[in-house]
Amino acid sequence: MKSPPSLEDLIGIEYSKLGFFREAQEKIAQLHASTLELERRRQQIQAILDGITDVMAVITPEGRITSVNRVFYEVFGGSSPIGRACYNVFRGSDRFCDPCPATIAYETNRLCRQEHILTLQNKTRHFEITASPLRDPQGRPCHILLLKRDVTLEREYQAKLNHAEKMSAVGLLAAGVAHEINNPLTAILGFVQAIRKRLPEVRDRLPQEFRSTLEEYTEIITDECARCQEIVQGLLSFSRPYTGATTAVDLNQCVQETVRLVRHRFREFPGLQYAQELDAKLPPIQGEPSQIKQLLLNLLLNALDALPNGHGAVRVRTFVRNDHEVCLEVQDTGCGIERESLGKIFAPFFTTKPVGRGTGMGLSMCYSIAQAHNASIEVESEPHKGSTFRVVFGLMP
Ligand code: ADP
């Protein structure tokens, strides 16, 4: 096939000799080079944007997205957001967020930082949002650059750290109080026991009714002192992390032995459905069996207490999760825990039970036992539906 005539063919060699053609050729070459350079720079900028590990979007003052980076698609899914409203893409909403960081950045012509909580694929995620104005040559904002950094893990660690710090502060306070109470308590118990011992000496000189009242009172004082001592021991063990020797512990055996202890209480709950699902292949964990039994006992007693009028189901499970976590779970269909109480249940003395029934020490002890075993306690609860307490241990080294 014949190739189309070139510029040289059309205008003749004479003109090129005059320099015109060469000039045109040079201009074309320059244009070609600058197009290549522009494309190279565009690719470089795209590579930089794609290299940013935060979600990036450029939006107009009206909130329309004009460009995004690769991470955007990884976090928010496949379909193109170009031309769509940012509030619709990020939140599925039909109006601007209140307050909207992009609007603030645009109106103030300054950078604006906010933290937003979004739900993505049914998971709550915390995003730190930085909105900065992109300015025209006159310095006026024309677009807004949004950077969204996923800080969910950081926030979780921060919350855990705060919780641990709070627990250790309260633990120290509790230990101080417990020590102070222990001495007078021992004295009261000693004296009341002395009175009981000496009662027979005066027995015949006292009227029958007065004598039995005295006996009853001393018995009550002894019982109440014993209860106080239990609380004090609880406080002390809460503040003092367990440092005893550990062995390989079979969690299934712990469950069986603990349930044997509380089985007699099951009779108080005629409407109770108790179930046990123990993984026969459960690997052992490193720990101290009596502590783990105490932890489980507290969780079980709480589950029983939560059943309205003693009716409902309690299930104890052991299982392996994610190949490396050994879980001990107590689930009930009881009253559940109100949202505002969830953050407080592990604090010493927090109780919603009537005076005389709850000390508020059970879960705080569970917390310190779990900590001593490098385990964590997960809680899921819904008011009026029930609660699940899951102790997650690591595999034995
Ligand atoms: P106590 O049992 O003496 O109240 P805990 O520290 O064991 O102390 O529990 C603290 C509080 O946590 C309870 O008073 C109750 O409000 C809540 N709680 C614990 N376990 C459960 C459960 N399984 N269901 C509902 N609420 C619970």
PDB file of N, CA, C and O in Angstrom, residues 22-94:
ATOM      1  N   ARG A  22      12.214  22.761   8.643  1.00  0.00           N
ATOM      2  CA  ARG A  22      13.004  22.264   9.772  1.00  0.00           C
ATOM      3  C   ARG A  22      12.421  22.771  11.100  1.00  0.00           C
ATOM      4  O   ARG A  22      12.313  22.040  12.079  1.00  0.00           O
ATOM      5  N   GLU A  23      12.022  24.050  11.040  1.00  0.00           N
ATOM      6  CA  GLU A  23      11.457  24.652  12.254  1.00  0.00           C
ATOM      7  C   GLU A  23      10.185  23.911  12.686  1.00  0.00           C
ATOM      8  O   GLU A  23       9.987  23.588  13.848  1.00  0.00           O
ATOM      9  N   ALA A  24       9.344  23.664  11.614  1.00  0.00           N
ATOM     10  CA  ALA A  24       8.093  22.950  11.922  1.00  0.00           C
ATOM     11  C   ALA A  24       8.398  21.576  12.483  1.00  0.00           C
ATOM     12  O   ALA A  24       7.774  21.119  13.450  1.00  0.00           O
ATOM     13  N   GLN A  25       9.385  20.912  11.882  1.00  0.00           N
ATOM     14  CA  GLN A  25       9.768  19.575  12.354  1.00  0.00           C
ATOM     15  C   GLN A  25      10.253  19.610  13.805  1.00  0.00           C
ATOM     16  O   GLN A  25       9.906  18.755  14.624  1.00  0.00           O
ATOM     17  N   GLU A  26      11.055  20.628  14.121  1.00  0.00           N
ATOM     18  CA  GLU A  26      11.572  20.749  15.493  1.00  0.00           C
ATOM     19  C   GLU A  26      10.442  20.955  16.486  1.00  0.00           C
ATOM     20  O   GLU A  26      10.414  20.370  17.561  1.00  0.00           O
ATOM     21  N   LYS A  27       9.491  21.828  16.081  1.00  0.00           N
ATOM     22  CA  LYS A  27       8.343  22.107  16.967  1.00  0.00           C
ATOM     23  C   LYS A  27       7.563  20.816  17.244  1.00  0.00           C
ATOM     24  O   LYS A  27       7.170  20.522  18.376  1.00  0.00           O
ATOM     25  N   ILE A  28       7.368  20.043  16.144  1.00  0.00           N
ATOM     26  CA  ILE A  28       6.617  18.783  16.310  1.00  0.00           C
ATOM     27  C   ILE A  28       7.373  17.856  17.262  1.00  0.00           C
ATOM     28  O   ILE A  28       6.805  17.241  18.168  1.00  0.00           O
ATOM     29  N   ALA A  29       8.689  17.792  17.076  1.00  0.00           N
ATOM     30  CA  ALA A  29       9.503  16.924  17.945  1.00  0.00           C
ATOM     31  C   ALA A  29       9.419  17.394  19.397  1.00  0.00           C
ATOM     32  O   ALA A  29       9.302  16.581  20.336  1.00  0.00           O
ATOM     33  N   GLN A  30       9.444  18.730  19.577  1.00  0.00           N
ATOM     34  CA  GLN A  30       9.364  19.283  20.941  1.00  0.00           C
ATOM     35  C   GLN A  30       8.022  18.937  21.590  1.00  0.00           C
ATOM     36  O   GLN A  30       7.950  18.524  22.743  1.00  0.00           O
ATOM     37  N   LEU A  31       6.945  19.126  20.744  1.00  0.00           N
ATOM     38  CA  LEU A  31       5.608  18.809  21.260  1.00  0.00           C
ATOM     39  C   LEU A  31       5.511  17.342  21.660  1.00  0.00           C
ATOM     40  O   LEU A  31       4.967  16.980  22.714  1.00  0.00           O
ATOM     41  N   HIS A  32       6.078  16.497  20.800  1.00  0.00           N
ATOM     42  CA  HIS A  32       6.055  15.063  21.064  1.00  0.00           C
ATOM     43  C   HIS A  32       6.781  14.738  22.375  1.00  0.00           C
ATOM     44  O   HIS A  32       6.288  14.004  23.231  1.00  0.00           O
ATOM     45  N   ALA A  33       7.960  15.387  22.553  1.00  0.00           N
ATOM     46  CA  ALA A  33       8.766  15.142  23.766  1.00  0.00           C
ATOM     47  C   ALA A  33       8.015  15.621  25.008  1.00  0.00           C
ATOM     48  O   ALA A  33       7.989  14.926  26.037  1.00  0.00           O
ATOM     49  N   SER A  34       7.372  16.827  24.873  1.00  0.00           N
ATOM     50  CA  SER A  34       6.690  17.322  26.077  1.00  0.00           C
ATOM     51  C   SER A  34       5.449  16.482  26.389  1.00  0.00           C
ATOM     52  O   SER A  34       5.097  16.284  27.545  1.00  0.00           O
ATOM     53  N   THR A  35       4.802  15.921  25.329  1.00  0.00           N
ATOM     54  CA  THR A  35       3.673  15.015  25.597  1.00  0.00           C
ATOM     55  C   THR A  35       4.159  13.782  26.352  1.00  0.00           C
ATOM     56  O   THR A  35       3.537  13.327  27.316  1.00  0.00           O
ATOM     57  N   LEU A  36       5.313  13.257  25.893  1.00  0.00           N
ATOM     58  CA  LEU A  36       5.880  12.084  26.576  1.00  0.00           C
ATOM     59  C   LEU A  36       6.225  12.406  28.029  1.00  0.00           C
ATOM     60  O   LEU A  36       5.955  11.629  28.949  1.00  0.00           O
ATOM     61  N   GLU A  37       6.820  13.605  28.210  1.00  0.00           N
ATOM     62  CA  GLU A  37       7.224  14.028  29.551  1.00  0.00           C
ATOM     63  C   GLU A  37       5.985  14.180  30.459  1.00  0.00           C
ATOM     64  O   GLU A  37       5.989  13.756  31.618  1.00  0.00           O
ATOM     65  N   LEU A  38       4.918  14.788  29.856  1.00  0.00           N
ATOM     66  CA  LEU A  38       3.668  14.953  30.629  1.00  0.00           C
ATOM     67  C   LEU A  38       3.104  13.599  31.052  1.00  0.00           C
ATOM     68  O   LEU A  38       2.680  13.409  32.184  1.00  0.00           O
ATOM     69  N   GLU A  39       3.125  12.665  30.110  1.00  0.00           N
ATOM     70  CA  GLU A  39       2.598  11.336  30.400  1.00  0.00           C
ATOM     71  C   GLU A  39       3.446  10.653  31.480  1.00  0.00           C
ATOM     72  O   GLU A  39       2.930  10.013  32.401  1.00  0.00           O
ATOM     73  N   ARG A  40       4.776  10.855  31.369  1.00  0.00           N
ATOM     74  CA  ARG A  40       5.676  10.263  32.377  1.00  0.00           C
ATOM     75  C   ARG A  40       5.370  10.846  33.755  1.00  0.00           C
ATOM     76  O   ARG A  40       5.268  10.129  34.748  1.00  0.00           O
ATOM     77  N   ARG A  41       5.153  12.185  33.793  1.00  0.00           N
ATOM     78  CA  ARG A  41       4.856  12.836  35.073  1.00  0.00           C
ATOM     79  C   ARG A  41       3.501  12.382  35.620  1.00  0.00           C
ATOM     80  O   ARG A  41       3.329  12.174  36.809  1.00  0.00           O
ATOM     81  N   ARG A  42       2.524  12.232  34.699  1.00  0.00           N
ATOM     82  CA  ARG A  42       1.199  11.800  35.127  1.00  0.00           C
ATOM     83  C   ARG A  42       1.301  10.425  35.788  1.00  0.00           C
ATOM     84  O   ARG A  42       0.738  10.166  36.853  1.00  0.00           O
ATOM     85  N   GLN A  43       2.086   9.542  35.110  1.00  0.00           N
ATOM     86  CA  GLN A  43       2.230   8.194  35.661  1.00  0.00           C
ATOM     87  C   GLN A  43       2.940   8.232  37.016  1.00  0.00           C
ATOM     88  O   GLN A  43       2.619   7.480  37.935  1.00  0.00           O
ATOM     89  N   GLN A  44       3.933   9.142  37.102  1.00  0.00           N
ATOM     90  CA  GLN A  44       4.686   9.280  38.352  1.00  0.00           C
ATOM     91  C   GLN A  44       3.743   9.733  39.489  1.00  0.00           C
ATOM     92  O   GLN A  44       3.752   9.149  40.574  1.00  0.00           O
ATOM     93  N   ILE A  45       2.913  10.761  39.161  1.00  0.00           N
ATOM     94  CA  ILE A  45       1.974  11.272  40.177  1.00  0.00           C
ATOM     95  C   ILE A  45       0.978  10.185  40.573  1.00  0.00           C
ATOM     96  O   ILE A  45       0.689   9.975  41.748  1.00  0.00           O
ATOM     97  N   GLN A  46       0.479   9.446  39.577  1.00  0.00           N
ATOM     98  CA  GLN A  46      -0.462   8.364  39.875  1.00  0.00           C
ATOM     99  C   GLN A  46       0.204   7.314  40.768  1.00  0.00           C
ATOM    100  O   GLN A  46      -0.400   6.808  41.712  1.00  0.00           O
ATOM    101  N   ALA A  47       1.499   7.024  40.444  1.00  0.00           N
ATOM    102  CA  ALA A  47       2.221   6.031  41.251  1.00  0.00           C
ATOM    103  C   ALA A  47       2.361   6.533  42.691  1.00  0.00           C
ATOM    104  O   ALA A  47       2.220   5.760  43.648  1.00  0.00           O
ATOM    105  N   ILE A  48       2.630   7.854  42.835  1.00  0.00           N
ATOM    106  CA  ILE A  48       2.752   8.421  44.189  1.00  0.00           C
ATOM    107  C   ILE A  48       1.412   8.297  44.914  1.00  0.00           C
ATOM    108  O   ILE A  48       1.340   7.849  46.053  1.00  0.00           O
ATOM    109  N   LEU A  49       0.327   8.701  44.202  1.00  0.00           N
ATOM    110  CA  LEU A  49      -1.005   8.646  44.826  1.00  0.00           C
ATOM    111  C   LEU A  49      -1.353   7.209  45.206  1.00  0.00           C
ATOM    112  O   LEU A  49      -1.887   6.938  46.290  1.00  0.00           O
ATOM    113  N   ASP A  50      -1.032   6.273  44.291  1.00  0.00           N
ATOM    114  CA  ASP A  50      -1.330   4.874  44.582  1.00  0.00           C
ATOM    115  C   ASP A  50      -0.447   4.324  45.692  1.00  0.00           C
ATOM    116  O   ASP A  50      -0.791   3.367  46.360  1.00  0.00           O
ATOM    117  N   GLY A  51       0.711   4.960  45.851  1.00  0.00           N
ATOM    118  CA  GLY A  51       1.628   4.522  46.919  1.00  0.00           C
ATOM    119  C   GLY A  51       1.163   4.984  48.292  1.00  0.00           C
ATOM    120  O   GLY A  51       1.571   4.442  49.312  1.00  0.00           O
ATOM    121  N   ILE A  52       0.283   5.981  48.328  1.00  0.00           N
ATOM    122  CA  ILE A  52      -0.240   6.459  49.618  1.00  0.00           C
ATOM    123  C   ILE A  52      -1.159   5.392  50.185  1.00  0.00           C
ATOM    124  O   ILE A  52      -2.064   4.909  49.499  1.00  0.00           O
ATOM    125  N   THR A  53      -0.900   5.010  51.413  1.00  0.00           N
ATOM    126  CA  THR A  53      -1.671   3.898  51.973  1.00  0.00           C
ATOM    127  C   THR A  53      -3.008   4.353  52.562  1.00  0.00           C
ATOM    128  O   THR A  53      -3.790   3.543  53.014  1.00  0.00           O
ATOM    129  N   ASP A  54      -3.263   5.664  52.564  1.00  0.00           N
ATOM    130  CA  ASP A  54      -4.559   6.155  53.030  1.00  0.00           C
ATOM    131  C   ASP A  54      -5.504   6.277  51.840  1.00  0.00           C
ATOM    132  O   ASP A  54      -5.050   6.416  50.707  1.00  0.00           O
ATOM    133  N   VAL A  55      -6.792   6.297  52.145  1.00  0.00           N
ATOM    134  CA  VAL A  55      -7.767   6.537  51.081  1.00  0.00           C
ATOM    135  C   VAL A  55      -7.656   8.012  50.684  1.00  0.00           C
ATOM    136  O   VAL A  55      -7.613   8.877  51.553  1.00  0.00           O
ATOM    137  N   MET A  56      -7.579   8.262  49.364  1.00  0.00           N
ATOM    138  CA  MET A  56      -7.468   9.642  48.924  1.00  0.00           C
ATOM    139  C   MET A  56      -8.575   9.958  47.925  1.00  0.00           C
ATOM    140  O   MET A  56      -8.903   9.132  47.077  1.00  0.00           O
ATOM    141  N   ALA A  57      -9.175  11.130  48.069  1.00  0.00           N
ATOM    142  CA  ALA A  57     -10.192  11.554  47.095  1.00  0.00           C
ATOM    143  C   ALA A  57     -10.090  13.056  46.930  1.00  0.00           C
ATOM    144  O   ALA A  57      -9.857  13.787  47.897  1.00  0.00           O
ATOM    145  N   VAL A  58     -10.251  13.516  45.681  1.00  0.00           N
ATOM    146  CA  VAL A  58     -10.317  14.958  45.439  1.00  0.00           C
ATOM    147  C   VAL A  58     -11.779  15.266  45.149  1.00  0.00           C
ATOM    148  O   VAL A  58     -12.424  14.569  44.353  1.00  0.00           O
ATOM    149  N   ILE A  59     -12.319  16.280  45.841  1.00  0.00           N
ATOM    150  CA  ILE A  59     -13.735  16.590  45.624  1.00  0.00           C
ATOM    151  C   ILE A  59     -13.931  18.077  45.311  1.00  0.00           C
ATOM    152  O   ILE A  59     -13.104  18.913  45.672  1.00  0.00           O
ATOM    153  N   THR A  60     -15.034  18.353  44.661  1.00  0.00           N
ATOM    154  CA  THR A  60     -15.377  19.748  44.337  1.00  0.00           C
ATOM    155  C   THR A  60     -16.058  20.365  45.562  1.00  0.00           C
ATOM    156  O   THR A  60     -16.477  19.632  46.470  1.00  0.00           O
ATOM    157  N   PRO A  61     -16.201  21.706  45.589  1.00  0.00           N
ATOM    158  CA  PRO A  61     -16.885  22.329  46.733  1.00  0.00           C
ATOM    159  C   PRO A  61     -18.315  21.805  46.890  1.00  0.00           C
ATOM    160  O   PRO A  61     -18.880  21.850  47.973  1.00  0.00           O
ATOM    161  N   GLU A  62     -18.895  21.266  45.814  1.00  0.00           N
ATOM    162  CA  GLU A  62     -20.268  20.732  45.902  1.00  0.00           C
ATOM    163  C   GLU A  62     -20.262  19.285  46.402  1.00  0.00           C
ATOM    164  O   GLU A  62     -21.309  18.643  46.498  1.00  0.00           O
ATOM    165  N   GLY A  63     -19.060  18.767  46.666  1.00  0.00           N
ATOM    166  CA  GLY A  63     -18.969  17.412  47.217  1.00  0.00           C
ATOM    167  C   GLY A  63     -18.896  16.318  46.172  1.00  0.00           C
ATOM    168  O   GLY A  63     -19.040  15.144  46.493  1.00  0.00           O
ATOM    169  N   ARG A  64     -18.668  16.667  44.893  1.00  0.00           N
ATOM    170  CA  ARG A  64     -18.567  15.640  43.847  1.00  0.00           C
ATOM    171  C   ARG A  64     -17.134  15.127  43.775  1.00  0.00           C
ATOM    172  O   ARG A  64     -16.188  15.929  43.778  1.00  0.00           O
ATOM    173  N   ILE A  65     -16.965  13.822  43.698  1.00  0.00           N
ATOM    174  CA  ILE A  65     -15.615  13.243  43.652  1.00  0.00           C
ATOM    175  C   ILE A  65     -15.059  13.365  42.235  1.00  0.00           C
ATOM    176  O   ILE A  65     -15.738  13.009  41.267  1.00  0.00           O
ATOM    177  N   THR A  66     -13.821  13.887  42.122  1.00  0.00           N
ATOM    178  CA  THR A  66     -13.229  14.011  40.780  1.00  0.00           C
ATOM    179  C   THR A  66     -12.094  13.013  40.566  1.00  0.00           C
ATOM    180  O   THR A  66     -11.798  12.660  39.435  1.00  0.00           O
ATOM    181  N   SER A  67     -11.429  12.595  41.637  1.00  0.00           N
ATOM    182  CA  SER A  67     -10.449  11.513  41.461  1.00  0.00           C
ATOM    183  C   SER A  67     -10.173  10.817  42.786  1.00  0.00           C
ATOM    184  O   SER A  67     -10.362  11.415  43.860  1.00  0.00           O
ATOM    185  N   VAL A  68      -9.742   9.565  42.683  1.00  0.00           N
ATOM    186  CA  VAL A  68      -9.435   8.762  43.884  1.00  0.00           C
ATOM    187  C   VAL A  68      -8.178   7.946  43.606  1.00  0.00           C
ATOM    188  O   VAL A  68      -7.759   7.830  42.453  1.00  0.00           O
ATOM    189  N   ASN A  69      -7.595   7.375  44.655  1.00  0.00           N
ATOM    190  CA  ASN A  69      -6.424   6.514  44.428  1.00  0.00           C
ATOM    191  C   ASN A  69      -6.822   5.040  44.525  1.00  0.00           C
ATOM    192  O   ASN A  69      -7.983   4.699  44.771  1.00  0.00           O
ATOM    193  N   ARG A  70      -5.826   4.177  44.365  1.00  0.00           N
ATOM    194  CA  ARG A  70      -6.086   2.726  44.333  1.00  0.00           C
ATOM    195  C   ARG A  70      -6.669   2.227  45.651  1.00  0.00           C
ATOM    196  O   ARG A  70      -7.567   1.387  45.674  1.00  0.00           O
ATOM    197  N   VAL A  71      -6.147   2.780  46.787  1.00  0.00           N
ATOM    198  CA  VAL A  71      -6.603   2.310  48.106  1.00  0.00           C
ATOM    199  C   VAL A  71      -8.107   2.545  48.282  1.00  0.00           C
ATOM    200  O   VAL A  71      -8.784   1.783  48.966  1.00  0.00           O
ATOM    201  N   PHE A  72      -8.601   3.593  47.625  1.00  0.00           N
ATOM    202  CA  PHE A  72     -10.045   3.856  47.722  1.00  0.00           C
ATOM    203  C   PHE A  72     -10.821   2.602  47.331  1.00  0.00           C
ATOM    204  O   PHE A  72     -11.736   2.177  48.023  1.00  0.00           O
ATOM    205  N   TYR A  73     -10.440   2.016  46.179  1.00  0.00           N
ATOM    206  CA  TYR A  73     -11.182   0.845  45.681  1.00  0.00           C
ATOM    207  C   TYR A  73     -11.025  -0.337  46.631  1.00  0.00           C
ATOM    208  O   TYR A  73     -11.927  -1.141  46.794  1.00  0.00           O
ATOM    209  N   GLU A  74      -9.832  -0.463  47.272  1.00  0.00           N
ATOM    210  CA  GLU A  74      -9.617  -1.580  48.207  1.00  0.00           C
ATOM    211  C   GLU A  74     -10.544  -1.450  49.412  1.00  0.00           C
ATOM    212  O   GLU A  74     -11.041  -2.422  49.941  1.00  0.00           O
ATOM    213  N   VAL A  75     -10.752  -0.202  49.882  1.00  0.00           N
ATOM    214  CA  VAL A  75     -11.538  -0.009  51.104  1.00  0.00           C
ATOM    215  C   VAL A  75     -13.029   0.089  50.818  1.00  0.00           C
ATOM    216  O   VAL A  75     -13.845  -0.495  51.516  1.00  0.00           O
ATOM    217  N   PHE A  76     -13.372   0.842  49.752  1.00  0.00           N
ATOM    218  CA  PHE A  76     -14.799   1.109  49.527  1.00  0.00           C
ATOM    219  C   PHE A  76     -15.410   0.303  48.380  1.00  0.00           C
ATOM    220  O   PHE A  76     -16.554   0.551  47.993  1.00  0.00           O
ATOM    221  N   GLY A  77     -14.636  -0.617  47.805  1.00  0.00           N
ATOM    222  CA  GLY A  77     -15.224  -1.489  46.795  1.00  0.00           C
ATOM    223  C   GLY A  77     -15.005  -1.014  45.374  1.00  0.00           C
ATOM    224  O   GLY A  77     -14.387   0.028  45.127  1.00  0.00           O
ATOM    225  N   GLY A  78     -15.556  -1.807  44.444  1.00  0.00           N
ATOM    226  CA  GLY A  78     -15.180  -1.725  43.036  1.00  0.00           C
ATOM    227  C   GLY A  78     -15.719  -0.604  42.176  1.00  0.00           C
ATOM    228  O   GLY A  78     -14.977  -0.052  41.378  1.00  0.00           O
ATOM    229  N   SER A  79     -16.994  -0.191  42.324  1.00  0.00           N
ATOM    230  CA  SER A  79     -17.566   0.704  41.305  1.00  0.00           C
ATOM    231  C   SER A  79     -16.968   2.112  41.394  1.00  0.00           C
ATOM    232  O   SER A  79     -16.632   2.579  42.480  1.00  0.00           O
ATOM    233  N   SER A  80     -16.879   2.772  40.229  1.00  0.00           N
ATOM    234  CA  SER A  80     -16.203   4.072  40.177  1.00  0.00           C
ATOM    235  C   SER A  80     -17.023   5.155  40.896  1.00  0.00           C
ATOM    236  O   SER A  80     -18.215   5.318  40.657  1.00  0.00           O
ATOM    237  N   PRO A  81     -16.362   5.938  41.780  1.00  0.00           N
ATOM    238  CA  PRO A  81     -17.095   6.978  42.508  1.00  0.00           C
ATOM    239  C   PRO A  81     -17.052   8.326  41.792  1.00  0.00           C
ATOM    240  O   PRO A  81     -17.638   9.286  42.278  1.00  0.00           O
ATOM    241  N   ILE A  82     -16.367   8.385  40.635  1.00  0.00           N
ATOM    242  CA  ILE A  82     -16.162   9.677  39.979  1.00  0.00           C
ATOM    243  C   ILE A  82     -17.514  10.303  39.600  1.00  0.00           C
ATOM    244  O   ILE A  82     -18.368   9.656  38.998  1.00  0.00           O
ATOM    245  N   GLY A  83     -17.695  11.564  40.000  1.00  0.00           N
ATOM    246  CA  GLY A  83     -18.931  12.284  39.690  1.00  0.00           C
ATOM    247  C   GLY A  83     -20.000  12.127  40.770  1.00  0.00           C
ATOM    248  O   GLY A  83     -20.978  12.862  40.783  1.00  0.00           O
ATOM    249  N   ARG A  84     -19.792  11.137  41.683  1.00  0.00           N
ATOM    250  CA  ARG A  84     -20.814  10.923  42.724  1.00  0.00           C
ATOM    251  C   ARG A  84     -20.529  11.796  43.940  1.00  0.00           C
ATOM    252  O   ARG A  84     -19.397  12.257  44.150  1.00  0.00           O
ATOM    253  N   ALA A  85     -21.552  11.992  44.780  1.00  0.00           N
ATOM    254  CA  ALA A  85     -21.388  12.827  45.976  1.00  0.00           C
ATOM    255  C   ALA A  85     -20.611  12.052  47.039  1.00  0.00           C
ATOM    256  O   ALA A  85     -20.867  10.856  47.251  1.00  0.00           O
ATOM    257  N   CYS A  86     -19.665  12.734  47.700  1.00  0.00           N
ATOM    258  CA  CYS A  86     -18.800  12.047  48.674  1.00  0.00           C
ATOM    259  C   CYS A  86     -19.619  11.448  49.814  1.00  0.00           C
ATOM    260  O   CYS A  86     -19.366  10.319  50.249  1.00  0.00           O
ATOM    261  N   TYR A  87     -20.649  12.182  50.310  1.00  0.00           N
ATOM    262  CA  TYR A  87     -21.423  11.679  51.454  1.00  0.00           C
ATOM    263  C   TYR A  87     -22.187  10.419  51.078  1.00  0.00           C
ATOM    264  O   TYR A  87     -22.418   9.543  51.890  1.00  0.00           O
ATOM    265  N   ASN A  88     -22.531  10.326  49.777  1.00  0.00           N
ATOM    266  CA  ASN A  88     -23.239   9.139  49.323  1.00  0.00           C
ATOM    267  C   ASN A  88     -22.279   7.960  49.223  1.00  0.00           C
ATOM    268  O   ASN A  88     -22.594   6.849  49.643  1.00  0.00           O
ATOM    269  N   VAL A  89     -21.082   8.223  48.703  1.00  0.00           N
ATOM    270  CA  VAL A  89     -20.097   7.150  48.520  1.00  0.00           C
ATOM    271  C   VAL A  89     -19.594   6.650  49.878  1.00  0.00           C
ATOM    272  O   VAL A  89     -19.516   5.452  50.126  1.00  0.00           O
ATOM    273  N   PHE A  90     -19.271   7.577  50.779  1.00  0.00           N
ATOM    274  CA  PHE A  90     -18.649   7.166  52.041  1.00  0.00           C
ATOM    275  C   PHE A  90     -19.657   6.683  53.083  1.00  0.00           C
ATOM    276  O   PHE A  90     -19.362   5.818  53.886  1.00  0.00           O
ATOM    277  N   ARG A  91     -20.860   7.286  53.063  1.00  0.00           N
ATOM    278  CA  ARG A  91     -21.819   6.975  54.135  1.00  0.00           C
ATOM    279  C   ARG A  91     -23.148   6.422  53.645  1.00  0.00           C
ATOM    280  O   ARG A  91     -23.997   6.066  54.452  1.00  0.00           O
ATOM    281  N   GLY A  92     -23.360   6.465  52.351  1.00  0.00           N
ATOM    282  CA  GLY A  92     -24.659   6.053  51.805  1.00  0.00           C
ATOM    283  C   GLY A  92     -25.731   7.057  52.191  1.00  0.00           C
ATOM    284  O   GLY A  92     -26.912   6.720  52.263  1.00  0.00           O
ATOM    285  N   SER A  93     -25.319   8.313  52.445  1.00  0.00           N
ATOM    286  CA  SER A  93     -26.275   9.322  52.899  1.00  0.00           C
ATOM    287  C   SER A  93     -26.654  10.249  51.735  1.00  0.00           C
ATOM    288  O   SER A  93     -26.012  10.248  50.685  1.00  0.00           O
ATOM    289  N   ASP A  94     -27.721  11.033  51.914  1.00  0.00           N
ATOM    290  CA  ASP A  94     -28.109  11.948  50.844  1.00  0.00           C
ATOM    291  C   ASP A  94     -27.836  13.403  51.219  1.00  0.00           C
ATOM    292  O   ASP A  94     -28.335  14.317  50.589  1.00  0.00           O
TER     293      ASP A  94
END
